CSV table of C-alpha atoms in Angstrom, one decimal:
chain,number,residue,atom,x,y,z
A,76,MET,CA,-26.0,2.7,21.4
A,77,ASN,CA,-23.2,1.4,19.0
A,78,GLN,CA,-20.5,-0.7,20.0
A,79,GLY,CA,-17.8,1.5,18.3
A,80,VAL,CA,-17.8,4.1,21.7
A,81,HIS,CA,-16.5,0.9,23.9
A,82,THR,CA,-13.5,0.1,20.9
A,83,VAL,CA,-12.5,3.5,21.5
A,84,ASP,CA,-12.5,3.0,25.0
A,85,LEU,CA,-10.9,0.0,25.0
A,86,LEU,CA,-7.9,2.2,22.6
A,87,LEU,CA,-7.9,4.9,25.2
A,88,HIS,CA,-7.1,2.5,28.1
A,89,PHE,CA,-4.4,0.2,26.2
A,90,MET,CA,-2.8,2.9,24.2
A,91,GLY,CA,-3.4,6.2,26.0
A,92,THR,CA,-4.4,9.7,25.1
A,93,PRO,CA,-4.2,10.1,21.1
A,94,VAL,CA,-1.4,12.1,20.3
A,95,GLN,CA,-2.7,12.5,16.8
A,96,VAL,CA,-6.3,11.9,14.9
A,97,PHE,CA,-6.4,12.7,10.7
A,98,ALA,CA,-8.6,11.5,8.2
A,99,HIS,CA,-7.8,11.5,4.1
A,100,THR,CA,-11.2,11.6,3.0
A,101,ALA,CA,-10.6,14.6,0.7
A,102,LEU,CA,-8.5,12.1,-1.6
A,103,LEU,CA,-11.4,10.2,-2.3
A,104,GLY,CA,-12.8,12.9,-4.5
A,105,HIS,CA,-9.9,13.9,-5.5
A,106,THR,CA,-8.1,10.7,-6.9
A,107,GLY,CA,-11.4,8.3,-8.0
A,108,ILE,CA,-10.0,5.8,-5.1
A,109,GLU,CA,-13.4,3.9,-3.3
A,110,VAL,CA,-13.4,2.5,0.1
A,111,GLU,CA,-13.4,-1.0,-2.0
A,112,ASP,CA,-10.1,0.1,-3.4
A,113,VAL,CA,-8.5,0.4,0.2
A,114,ALA,CA,-10.1,-2.3,1.4
A,115,LYS,CA,-8.6,-4.2,-1.0
A,116,ARG,CA,-5.4,-2.6,-0.8
A,117,LEU,CA,-5.1,-3.9,2.7
A,118,ILE,CA,-5.2,-7.4,1.5
A,119,ASP,CA,-1.8,-6.9,0.2
A,120,TYR,CA,-0.6,-5.6,3.5
A,121,GLY,CA,-1.6,-9.0,5.2
A,122,TYR,CA,-5.2,-7.9,6.6
A,123,HIS,CA,-8.6,-9.4,5.9
A,124,ALA,CA,-10.3,-6.6,4.3
A,125,PRO,CA,-12.9,-5.2,6.9
A,126,THR,CA,-16.3,-4.4,6.5
A,127,MET,CA,-16.9,-1.7,4.3
A,128,SER,CA,-19.8,1.0,3.8
A,129,PHE,CA,-22.0,-0.3,6.8
A,130,PRO,CA,-23.4,1.7,8.9
A,131,VAL,CA,-22.3,4.4,7.4
A,132,PRO,CA,-21.8,4.2,3.4
A,133,GLY,CA,-18.1,5.0,2.1
A,134,THR,CA,-16.4,4.3,5.1
A,135,LEU,CA,-14.4,1.2,6.4
A,136,MET,CA,-15.4,-0.4,9.6
A,137,ILE,CA,-12.3,-0.6,11.8
A,138,GLU,CA,-12.7,-3.2,15.1
A,139,PRO,CA,-9.5,-4.8,17.0
A,140,THR,CA,-10.5,-6.6,19.8
A,141,GLU,CA,-9.4,-7.1,23.1
A,142,THR,CA,-6.7,-9.8,21.8
A,143,GLU,CA,-4.9,-7.4,19.7
A,144,SER,CA,-1.3,-5.9,21.1
A,145,LYS,CA,-0.5,-2.1,20.5
A,146,VAL,CA,2.0,-4.1,18.2
A,147,GLU,CA,-0.6,-5.4,15.9
A,148,ILE,CA,-2.6,-2.3,16.2
A,149,ASP,CA,0.7,-0.1,15.3
A,150,GLN,CA,1.4,-2.2,12.4
A,151,PHE,CA,-2.3,-1.8,11.0
A,152,ILE,CA,-2.1,1.9,11.2
A,153,GLN,CA,1.4,2.0,9.7
A,154,ALA,CA,-0.3,0.0,6.9
A,155,MET,CA,-3.5,2.6,7.0
A,156,ILE,CA,-0.5,5.6,6.6
A,157,SER,CA,1.3,3.7,3.5
A,158,ILE,CA,-2.1,3.2,2.0
A,159,ALA,CA,-2.6,7.0,1.8
A,160,LYS,CA,0.8,7.9,1.0
A,161,GLU,CA,0.1,5.3,-2.2
A,162,VAL,CA,-3.2,7.3,-2.6
A,163,GLU,CA,-1.3,10.7,-2.9
A,164,SER,CA,2.1,8.8,-5.3
A,165,ASP,CA,0.4,6.4,-7.4
A,166,PRO,CA,-3.3,6.0,-7.2
A,167,GLN,CA,-2.8,3.3,-9.6
A,168,MET,CA,-1.1,1.0,-7.4
A,169,VAL,CA,-4.5,1.1,-4.5
A,170,LYS,CA,-7.1,1.1,-7.6
A,171,GLY,CA,-5.8,-2.1,-8.7
A,172,ALA,CA,-5.2,-3.7,-5.6
A,173,PRO,CA,-4.7,-6.7,-4.7
A,174,TYR,CA,-1.8,-8.0,-6.0
A,175,ASN,CA,-0.4,-10.9,-3.8
A,176,THR,CA,-3.7,-13.1,-4.2
A,177,ARG,CA,-4.1,-15.9,-6.4
A,178,THR,CA,-7.1,-13.8,-8.0
A,179,SER,CA,-6.5,-10.2,-9.4
A,180,LYS,CA,-9.1,-7.6,-9.2
A,181,VAL,CA,-12.2,-9.0,-10.0
A,182,ASP,CA,-15.2,-7.1,-12.8
A,183,GLU,CA,-17.8,-7.0,-9.7
A,184,VAL,CA,-19.9,-5.6,-12.0
A,185,ALA,CA,-19.2,-8.9,-14.2
A,186,ALA,CA,-19.6,-10.9,-11.1
A,187,ALA,CA,-23.1,-9.7,-9.8
A,188,ARG,CA,-24.9,-9.7,-13.4
A,189,LYS,CA,-23.2,-13.1,-14.8
A,190,PRO,CA,-22.2,-15.2,-11.9
A,191,VAL,CA,-19.8,-18.2,-12.6
A,192,LEU,CA,-20.9,-20.6,-10.3
A,193,ARG,CA,-19.1,-24.3,-9.6
A,194,TRP,CA,-19.9,-27.0,-7.5
A,195,LYS,CA,-18.8,-30.0,-6.6
A,196,PRO,CA,-20.2,-33.1,-4.9
A,197,PRO,CA,-18.7,-34.2,-1.9
A,198,LEU,CA,-16.8,-37.2,-2.1
């Protein structure tokens, strides 16, 4: 059995019965936004990018732990809602993420085909 069921049980225990459940999967096909774009935009909101496309292709695996408070989970939900609104109003904002990191968007194809590796021996 998948561990995701336990995460749902944990959320129900701490947060109670959900008032609303929704998804924005239809936006992905219409705007050209991919799961990687959303994950990279989460970085701008201060969240580590979650696992992508595992075990289901084209999805994010969100796994809150028992150490995260309701406030932290609510803040994450607000970040996801904000990103969903950005997808509707300004898809290029999401496509170009991340903006608040040392390195801007990486050309993943070029990085895979011609990696630039640097190594320094320990001092």
